[in-house]
Coordinates of C-alpha atoms in Angstrom, one line a residue:
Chain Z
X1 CA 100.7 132.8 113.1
X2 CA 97.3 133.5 114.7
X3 CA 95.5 130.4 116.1
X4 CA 91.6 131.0 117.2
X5 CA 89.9 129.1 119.4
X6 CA 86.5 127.9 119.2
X7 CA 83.6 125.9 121.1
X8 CA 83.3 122.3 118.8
X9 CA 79.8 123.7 118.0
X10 CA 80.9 127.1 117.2
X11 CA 83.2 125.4 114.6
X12 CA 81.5 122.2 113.5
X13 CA 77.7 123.6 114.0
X14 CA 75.2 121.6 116.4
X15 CA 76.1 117.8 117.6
X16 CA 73.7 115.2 118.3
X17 CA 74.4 113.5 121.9
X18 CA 75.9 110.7 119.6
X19 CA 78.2 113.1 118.6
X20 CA 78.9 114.8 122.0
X21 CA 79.9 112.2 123.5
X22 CA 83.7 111.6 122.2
X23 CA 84.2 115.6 121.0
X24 CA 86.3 117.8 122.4
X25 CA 84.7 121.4 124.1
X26 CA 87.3 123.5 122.1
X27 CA 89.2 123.1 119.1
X28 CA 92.1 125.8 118.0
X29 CA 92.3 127.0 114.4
X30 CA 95.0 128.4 111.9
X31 CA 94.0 128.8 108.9
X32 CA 90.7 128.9 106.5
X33 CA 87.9 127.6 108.8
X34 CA 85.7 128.7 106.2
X35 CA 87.1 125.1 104.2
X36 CA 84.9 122.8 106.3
X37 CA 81.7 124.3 104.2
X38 CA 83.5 124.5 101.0
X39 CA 82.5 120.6 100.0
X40 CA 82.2 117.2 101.5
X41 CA 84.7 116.3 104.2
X42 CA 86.9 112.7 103.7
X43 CA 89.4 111.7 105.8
X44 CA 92.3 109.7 104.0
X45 CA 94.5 108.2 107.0
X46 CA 96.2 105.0 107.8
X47 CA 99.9 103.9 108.9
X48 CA 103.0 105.8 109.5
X49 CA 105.5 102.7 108.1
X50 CA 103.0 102.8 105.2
X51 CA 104.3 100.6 101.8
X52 CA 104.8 101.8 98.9
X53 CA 101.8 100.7 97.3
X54 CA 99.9 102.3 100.2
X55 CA 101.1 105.7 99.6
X56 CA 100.6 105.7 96.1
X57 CA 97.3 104.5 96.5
X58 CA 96.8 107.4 99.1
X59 CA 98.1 109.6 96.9
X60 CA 95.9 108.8 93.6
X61 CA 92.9 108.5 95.9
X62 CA 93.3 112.0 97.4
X63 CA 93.8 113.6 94.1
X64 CA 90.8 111.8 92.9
X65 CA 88.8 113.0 95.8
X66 CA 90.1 116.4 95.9
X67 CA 89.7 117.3 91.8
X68 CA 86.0 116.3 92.5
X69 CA 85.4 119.1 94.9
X70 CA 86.3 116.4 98.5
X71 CA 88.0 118.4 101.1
X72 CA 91.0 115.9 102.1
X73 CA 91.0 115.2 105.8
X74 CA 94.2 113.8 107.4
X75 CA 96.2 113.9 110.4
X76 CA 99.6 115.1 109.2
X77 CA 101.6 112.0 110.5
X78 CA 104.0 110.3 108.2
X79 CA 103.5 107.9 105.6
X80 CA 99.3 107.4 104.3
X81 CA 98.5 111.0 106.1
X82 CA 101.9 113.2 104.3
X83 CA 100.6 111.9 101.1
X84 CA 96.9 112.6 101.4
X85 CA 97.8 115.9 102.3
X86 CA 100.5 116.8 99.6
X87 CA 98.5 115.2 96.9
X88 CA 95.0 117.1 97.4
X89 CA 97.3 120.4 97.5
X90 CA 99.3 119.1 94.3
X91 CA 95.7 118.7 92.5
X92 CA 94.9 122.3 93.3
X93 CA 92.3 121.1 96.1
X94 CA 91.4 121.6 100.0
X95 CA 92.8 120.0 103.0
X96 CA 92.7 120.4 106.6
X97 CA 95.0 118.6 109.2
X98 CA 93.7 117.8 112.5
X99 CA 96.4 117.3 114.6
X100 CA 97.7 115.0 117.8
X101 CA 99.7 118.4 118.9
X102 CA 98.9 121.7 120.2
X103 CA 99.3 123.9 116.8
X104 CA 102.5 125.6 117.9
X105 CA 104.4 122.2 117.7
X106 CA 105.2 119.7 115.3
X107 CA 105.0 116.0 115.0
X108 CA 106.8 114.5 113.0
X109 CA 109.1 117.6 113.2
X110 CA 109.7 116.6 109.8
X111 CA 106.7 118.1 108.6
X112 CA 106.5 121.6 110.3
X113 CA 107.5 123.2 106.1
X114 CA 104.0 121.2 105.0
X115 CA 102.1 122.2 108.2
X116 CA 103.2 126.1 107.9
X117 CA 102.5 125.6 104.2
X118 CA 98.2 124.1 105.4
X119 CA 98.0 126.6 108.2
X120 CA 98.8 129.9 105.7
X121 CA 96.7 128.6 102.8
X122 CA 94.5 125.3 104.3
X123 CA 93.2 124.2 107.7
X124 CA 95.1 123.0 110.7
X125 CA 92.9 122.1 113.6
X126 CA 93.8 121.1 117.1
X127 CA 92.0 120.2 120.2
X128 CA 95.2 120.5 122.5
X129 CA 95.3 124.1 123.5
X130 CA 99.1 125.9 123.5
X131 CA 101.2 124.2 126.4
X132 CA 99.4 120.9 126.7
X133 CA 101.6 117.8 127.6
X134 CA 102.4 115.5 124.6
X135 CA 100.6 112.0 126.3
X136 CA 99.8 108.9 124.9
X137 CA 96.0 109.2 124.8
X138 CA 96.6 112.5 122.7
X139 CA 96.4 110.8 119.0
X140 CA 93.2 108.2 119.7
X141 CA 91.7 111.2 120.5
X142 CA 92.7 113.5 118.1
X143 CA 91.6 110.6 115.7
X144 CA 87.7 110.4 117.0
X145 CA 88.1 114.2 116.8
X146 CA 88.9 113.4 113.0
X147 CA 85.9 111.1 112.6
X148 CA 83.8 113.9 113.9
X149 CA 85.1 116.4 111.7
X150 CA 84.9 114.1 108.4
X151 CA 81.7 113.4 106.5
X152 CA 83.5 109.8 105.5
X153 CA 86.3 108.3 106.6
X154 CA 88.5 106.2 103.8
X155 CA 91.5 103.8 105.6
X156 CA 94.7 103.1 103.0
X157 CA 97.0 100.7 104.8
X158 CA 96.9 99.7 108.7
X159 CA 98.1 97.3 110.9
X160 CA 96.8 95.5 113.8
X161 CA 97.4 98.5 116.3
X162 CA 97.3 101.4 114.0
X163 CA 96.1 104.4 115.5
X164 CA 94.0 104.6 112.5
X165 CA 91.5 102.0 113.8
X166 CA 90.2 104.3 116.6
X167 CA 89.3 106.7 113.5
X168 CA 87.3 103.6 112.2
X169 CA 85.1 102.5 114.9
X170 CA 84.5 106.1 115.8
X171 CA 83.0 106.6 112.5
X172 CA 81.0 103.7 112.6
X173 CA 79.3 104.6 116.0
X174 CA 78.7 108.2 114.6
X175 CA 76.8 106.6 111.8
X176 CA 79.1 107.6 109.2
X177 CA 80.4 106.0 105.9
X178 CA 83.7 104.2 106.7
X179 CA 85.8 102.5 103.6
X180 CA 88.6 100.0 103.8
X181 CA 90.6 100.0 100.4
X182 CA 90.4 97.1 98.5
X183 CA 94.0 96.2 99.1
X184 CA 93.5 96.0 102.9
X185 CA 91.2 93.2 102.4
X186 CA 93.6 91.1 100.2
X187 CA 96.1 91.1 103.2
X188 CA 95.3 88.1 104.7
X189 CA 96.9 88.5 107.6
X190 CA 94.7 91.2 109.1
X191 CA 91.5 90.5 111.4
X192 CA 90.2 93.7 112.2
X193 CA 88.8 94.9 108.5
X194 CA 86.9 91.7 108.6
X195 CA 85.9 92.9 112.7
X196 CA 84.8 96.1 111.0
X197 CA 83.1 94.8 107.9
X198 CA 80.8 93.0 109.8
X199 CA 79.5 96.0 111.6
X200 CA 79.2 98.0 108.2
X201 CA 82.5 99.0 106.6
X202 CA 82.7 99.0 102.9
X203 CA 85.1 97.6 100.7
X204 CA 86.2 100.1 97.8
X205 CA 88.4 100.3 95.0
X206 CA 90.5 103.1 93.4
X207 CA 88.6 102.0 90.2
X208 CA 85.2 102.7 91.8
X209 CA 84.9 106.1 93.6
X210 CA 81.8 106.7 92.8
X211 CA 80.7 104.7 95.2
X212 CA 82.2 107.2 98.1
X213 CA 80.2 110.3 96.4
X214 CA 77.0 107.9 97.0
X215 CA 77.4 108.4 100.4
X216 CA 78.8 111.9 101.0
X217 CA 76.1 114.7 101.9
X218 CA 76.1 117.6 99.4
X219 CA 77.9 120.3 101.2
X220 CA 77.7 123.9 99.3
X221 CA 78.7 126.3 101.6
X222 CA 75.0 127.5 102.3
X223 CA 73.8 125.5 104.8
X224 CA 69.7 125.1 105.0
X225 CA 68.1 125.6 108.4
X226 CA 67.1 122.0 109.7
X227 CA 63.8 123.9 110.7
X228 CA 62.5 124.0 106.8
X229 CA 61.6 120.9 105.7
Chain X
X1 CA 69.4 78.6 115.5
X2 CA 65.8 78.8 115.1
X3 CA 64.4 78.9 111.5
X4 CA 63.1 82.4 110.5
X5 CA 59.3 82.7 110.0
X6 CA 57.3 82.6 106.6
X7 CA 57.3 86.2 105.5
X8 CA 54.4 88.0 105.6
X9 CA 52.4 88.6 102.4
X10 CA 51.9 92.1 102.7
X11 CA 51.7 94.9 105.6
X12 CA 50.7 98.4 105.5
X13 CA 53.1 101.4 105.8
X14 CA 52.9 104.6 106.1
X15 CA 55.7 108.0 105.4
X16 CA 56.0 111.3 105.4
X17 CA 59.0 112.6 103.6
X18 CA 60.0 111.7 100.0
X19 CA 64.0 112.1 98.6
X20 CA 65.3 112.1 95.2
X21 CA 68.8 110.3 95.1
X22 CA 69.8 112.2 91.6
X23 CA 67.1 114.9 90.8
X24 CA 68.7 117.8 89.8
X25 CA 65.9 120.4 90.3
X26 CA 66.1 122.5 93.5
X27 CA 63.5 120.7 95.4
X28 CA 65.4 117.0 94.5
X29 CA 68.0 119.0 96.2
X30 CA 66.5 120.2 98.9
X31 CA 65.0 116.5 99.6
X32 CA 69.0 115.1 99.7
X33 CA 69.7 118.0 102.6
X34 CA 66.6 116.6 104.1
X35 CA 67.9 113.0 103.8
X36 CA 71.3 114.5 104.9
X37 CA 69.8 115.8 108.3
X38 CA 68.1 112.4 108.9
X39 CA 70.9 110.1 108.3
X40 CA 73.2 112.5 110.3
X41 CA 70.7 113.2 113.3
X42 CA 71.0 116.7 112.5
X43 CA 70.0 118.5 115.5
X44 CA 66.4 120.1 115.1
X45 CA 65.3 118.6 112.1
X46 CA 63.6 115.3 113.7
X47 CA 61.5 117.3 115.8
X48 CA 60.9 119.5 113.4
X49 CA 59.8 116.8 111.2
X50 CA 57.6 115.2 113.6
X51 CA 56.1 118.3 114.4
X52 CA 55.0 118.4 110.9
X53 CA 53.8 115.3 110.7
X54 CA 51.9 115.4 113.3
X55 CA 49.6 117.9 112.0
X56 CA 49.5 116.0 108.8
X57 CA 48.6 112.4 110.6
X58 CA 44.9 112.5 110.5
X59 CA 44.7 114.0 106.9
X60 CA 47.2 111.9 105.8
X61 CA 45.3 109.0 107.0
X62 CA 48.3 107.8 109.7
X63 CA 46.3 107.8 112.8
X64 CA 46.6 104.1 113.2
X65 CA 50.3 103.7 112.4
X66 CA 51.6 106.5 114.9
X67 CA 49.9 107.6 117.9
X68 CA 49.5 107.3 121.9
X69 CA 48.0 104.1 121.5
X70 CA 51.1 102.6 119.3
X71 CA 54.1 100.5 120.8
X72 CA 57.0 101.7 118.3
X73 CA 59.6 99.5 117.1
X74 CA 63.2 100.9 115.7
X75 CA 63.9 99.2 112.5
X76 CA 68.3 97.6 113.2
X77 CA 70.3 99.5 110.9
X78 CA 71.8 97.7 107.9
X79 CA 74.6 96.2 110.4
X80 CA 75.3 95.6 113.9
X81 CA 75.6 98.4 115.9
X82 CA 78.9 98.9 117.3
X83 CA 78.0 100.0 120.5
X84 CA 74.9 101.0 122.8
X85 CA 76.1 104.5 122.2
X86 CA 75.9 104.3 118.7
X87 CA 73.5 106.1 116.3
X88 CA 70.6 104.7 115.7
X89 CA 68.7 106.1 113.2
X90 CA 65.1 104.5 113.6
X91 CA 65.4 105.0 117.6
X92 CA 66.3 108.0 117.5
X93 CA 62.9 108.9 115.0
X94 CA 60.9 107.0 117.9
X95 CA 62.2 108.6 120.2
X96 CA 60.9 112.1 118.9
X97 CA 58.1 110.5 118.4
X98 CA 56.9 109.5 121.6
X99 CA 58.3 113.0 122.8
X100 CA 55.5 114.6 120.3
X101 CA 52.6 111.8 121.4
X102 CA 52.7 109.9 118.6
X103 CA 53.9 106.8 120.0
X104 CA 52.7 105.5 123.3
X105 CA 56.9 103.8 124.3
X106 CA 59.6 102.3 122.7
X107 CA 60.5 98.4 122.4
X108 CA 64.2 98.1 120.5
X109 CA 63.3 94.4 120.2
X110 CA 64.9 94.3 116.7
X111 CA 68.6 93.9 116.5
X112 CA 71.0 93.3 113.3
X113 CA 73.3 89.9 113.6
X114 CA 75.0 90.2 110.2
X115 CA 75.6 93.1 107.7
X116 CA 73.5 93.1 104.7
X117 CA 73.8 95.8 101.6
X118 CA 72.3 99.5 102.2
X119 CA 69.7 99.4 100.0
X120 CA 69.5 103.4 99.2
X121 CA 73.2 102.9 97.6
X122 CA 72.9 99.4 96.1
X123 CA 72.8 98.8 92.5
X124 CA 69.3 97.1 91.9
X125 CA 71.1 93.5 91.5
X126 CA 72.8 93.9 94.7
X127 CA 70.6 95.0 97.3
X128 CA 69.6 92.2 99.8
X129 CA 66.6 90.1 99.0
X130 CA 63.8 89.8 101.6
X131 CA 64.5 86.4 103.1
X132 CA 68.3 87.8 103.5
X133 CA 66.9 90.9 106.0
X134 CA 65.0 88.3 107.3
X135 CA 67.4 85.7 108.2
X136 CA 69.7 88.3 109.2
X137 CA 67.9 89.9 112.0
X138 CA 66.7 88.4 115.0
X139 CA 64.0 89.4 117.6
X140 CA 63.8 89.5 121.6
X141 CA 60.0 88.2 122.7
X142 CA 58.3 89.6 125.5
X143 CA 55.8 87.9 127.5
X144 CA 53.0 90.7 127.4
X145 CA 52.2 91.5 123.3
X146 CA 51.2 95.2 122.7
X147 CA 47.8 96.2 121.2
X148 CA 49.4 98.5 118.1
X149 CA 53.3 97.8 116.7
X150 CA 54.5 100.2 114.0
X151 CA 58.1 99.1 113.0
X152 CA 60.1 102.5 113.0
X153 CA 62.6 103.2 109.9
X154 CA 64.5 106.2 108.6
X155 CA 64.0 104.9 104.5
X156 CA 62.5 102.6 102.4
X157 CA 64.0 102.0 99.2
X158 CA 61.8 98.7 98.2
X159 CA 60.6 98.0 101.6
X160 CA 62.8 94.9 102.4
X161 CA 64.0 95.6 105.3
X162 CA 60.8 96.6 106.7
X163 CA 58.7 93.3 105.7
X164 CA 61.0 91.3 106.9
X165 CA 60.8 93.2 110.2
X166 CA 57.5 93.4 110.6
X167 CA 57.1 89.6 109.8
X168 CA 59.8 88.8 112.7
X169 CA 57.5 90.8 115.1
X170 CA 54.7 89.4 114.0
X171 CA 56.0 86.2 115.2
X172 CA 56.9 87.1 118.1
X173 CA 53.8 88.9 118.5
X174 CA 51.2 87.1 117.0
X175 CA 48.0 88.9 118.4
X176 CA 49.1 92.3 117.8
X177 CA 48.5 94.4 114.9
X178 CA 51.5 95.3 112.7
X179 CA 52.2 98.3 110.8
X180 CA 55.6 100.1 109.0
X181 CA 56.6 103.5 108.8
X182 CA 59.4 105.2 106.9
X183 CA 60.4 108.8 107.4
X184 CA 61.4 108.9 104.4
X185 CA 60.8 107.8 101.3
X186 CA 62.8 107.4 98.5
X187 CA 62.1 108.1 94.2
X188 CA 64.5 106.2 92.5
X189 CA 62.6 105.8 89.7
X190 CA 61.4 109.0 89.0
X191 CA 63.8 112.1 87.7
X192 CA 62.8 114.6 90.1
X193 CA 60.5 114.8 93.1
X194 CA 57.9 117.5 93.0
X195 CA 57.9 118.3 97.2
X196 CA 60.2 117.3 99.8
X197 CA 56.9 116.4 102.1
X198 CA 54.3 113.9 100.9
X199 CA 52.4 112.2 103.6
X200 CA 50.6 109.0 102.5
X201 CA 49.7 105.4 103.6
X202 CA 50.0 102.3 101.1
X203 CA 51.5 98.8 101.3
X204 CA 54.6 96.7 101.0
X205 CA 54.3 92.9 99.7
X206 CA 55.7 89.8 98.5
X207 CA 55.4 88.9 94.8
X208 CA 57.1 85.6 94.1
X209 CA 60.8 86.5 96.2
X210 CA 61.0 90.1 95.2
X211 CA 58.9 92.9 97.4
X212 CA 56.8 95.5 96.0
X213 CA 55.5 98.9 97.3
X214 CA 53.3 101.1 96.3
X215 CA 53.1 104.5 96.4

């Protein structure tokens, strides 16, 4: 498999110094990089020991998103991310993993058949080049790197110390959209989606995705110069 | 905690750009990439858009809202800001301004304490009254009041946010002159815009508890 390597600007187009400030200089590719232009970008993550309930909602909500034209962002862990994934590909739609490993490896090994399956006919992105230790720090990165690449960030189901969470504060301090399922905010025993509400999370339902498309920008593939108004 | 002021009858404004939030034709279009590249701080577009403007300002009438002789206030987003390093929409249109002379420095006096409803994506019913901006903001006094304040935002919608703004500076500033600009602004309640640029001045004000613009 080929994996090419790119600036973050060569890939992801110019970033605003808000923007610069958590990215990565390089990020590795397999796959279709021509995806990230082929329609809004929405990450769908949240925990590894997900419920039941959370990976069905994960599922309907990705198939939803992805029939409508939403690329499916996600990180290609277990649980919330392994059925965002599956179920934008099961509805015939786009996804792109961004992941905590370099691109030759797997984590969970479990998945390496699903990753092969988004690198030969999706996106798999990684900022760890070939070779780079597995560390700690690796996955809150790879998660700001994932609320960089994503228009709007959607979380399922997370706990206290889900990695997920770095995801949602970076997407609030780039400025953009971040949702909290409905079902996270009925789980009383949770403070931070109450911690994130209050600096400008929204609450949605899997009865009301419209109110997602409300915020996405309309990405068609041809890109206007930001020099004509 | 203190009680917020009386809100301000009415206050000038001026903007620039206009967006439509479900036009279909391709200049409706083109005004969403345009809101798009605002929201997102697209690199380019704010200078070029102040570039613009500024060779619009005197025709347009908006020499007394933007200029070397104007302090510039950001308008608080719709919530807190997470960090000092966060995006910051209305600073970040001062900042080109002042870059371009149209702003003689920057005074981020305005902050957000407590989340209220973006009023671009509200439904109608559910976008945050007047007095809720109002008693949901707060703002740092100085002891030396500029001449000139414009209040800095990237939208208006109805033009809550910004009278309640420009009333809390107002109070704190009291001898200063007061004025609110909006990059953009946005036709809800028309189907489709005819440009994407449309320079103009008007006003914002209070009738009974619900706020008015016009254009």
């Amino acid at each position: 498999m080929d994996f090419i390597e790119y600036s973050v600007e060569n890939l992801l187009g110019p970033l605003n110094e808000v923007e610069k400030k958590n990215a990565p200089a390089r990020l590795y590719v397999a796959g279709h990089p021509e995806i990230l232009d082929s329609g809004a970008r929405v990450s769908i993550v949240g925990s590894r020991k997900a419920s039941k309930r959370g990976l069905e909602d994960a599922w309907t909500l990705s198939e939803q998103l992805a029939s409508r034209g939403v690329v499916i962002v996600s990180g290609l862990a277990e649980g919330i991310d392994t059925s965002a994934h599956k179920a934008a590909i099961e509805a015939k739609g786009r996804t792109i993993a961004v992941l905590g490993t370099p691109l030759d490896e797997a984590f969970p090994v479990k998945n390496r058949g699903l990753q092969t399956l988004i690198m030969q006919k999706h996106l798999c992105i990684s900022q760890f080049p070939s070779g780079a230790p597995s560390q700690r720090g690796n996955f809150p990165m790879r998660n700001r790197t994932m609320a960089l690449i994503s228009d709007a960030t959607i979380i399922v189901e997370a706990g206290e110390k889900s990695g997920s969470l770095h995801q949602g504060w970076e997407a609030l301090r780039l400025g953009r959209p971040l949702f909290l399922l409905e079902t996270i905010i009925k789980d009383s025993g949770l403070t931070w989606p109450l911690e994130m509400e209050r600096y400008g999370a929204q609450v949605v339902s899997l009865k009301a995705l419209d109110l997602v498309f409300e915020f996405l920008p309309e990405r068609t593939g041809e890109e206007a110069s930001p020099f004509a108004l | 905690m203190k009680k917020p002021p009386r809100l301000l009858s009415e206050v000038e404004f001026g903007t620039f750009l206009v967006y439509s939030p479900r036009g279909k034709s391709e200049t409706s279009k083109k005004s969403r990439k345009n809101r798009d590249n605002v929201k997102q701080d697209k690199p380019g577009f704010l200078k070029t858009a102040v570039d613009r403007l500024k060779d619009v300002l005197s025709s347009a009438g908006l020499e007394e809202f933007l200029g070397p002789q104007v302090t510039l206030v950001p308008a608080p987003r719709s919530a807190p800001l997470v960090g000092k390093d966060a995006l910051w929409p209305g600073l970040r249109i001062c900042e080109e301004l002042v870059k371009c002379g149209l702003g003689k420095e920057i005074l981020p006096c305005l902050s957000r304490t407590k989340k209220v409803a973006k009023s671009a994506f509200a439904a109608p019913g559910e976008r945050a009254g007047v007095q809720e901006h109002l008693e949901s903001m707060e703002v740092e006094r100085l002891l030396v009041a500029p001449v000139a304040i414009t209040v800095v935002d990237d939208f208006v919608t109805k033009g809550a946010t910004l009278l309640a703004a420009a009333t809390l500076v107002k109070d704190a500033f009291p001898s200063s002159a007061v004025r609110v600009f909006a990059l953009v602004r946005t036709m809800g309640l028309i189907p489709d815009v005819e440009r994407t640029v449309e320079p103009c001045k008007g006003r914002i004000w209070l009738e009974g508890s619900e706020v008015r613009r016009e254009p």
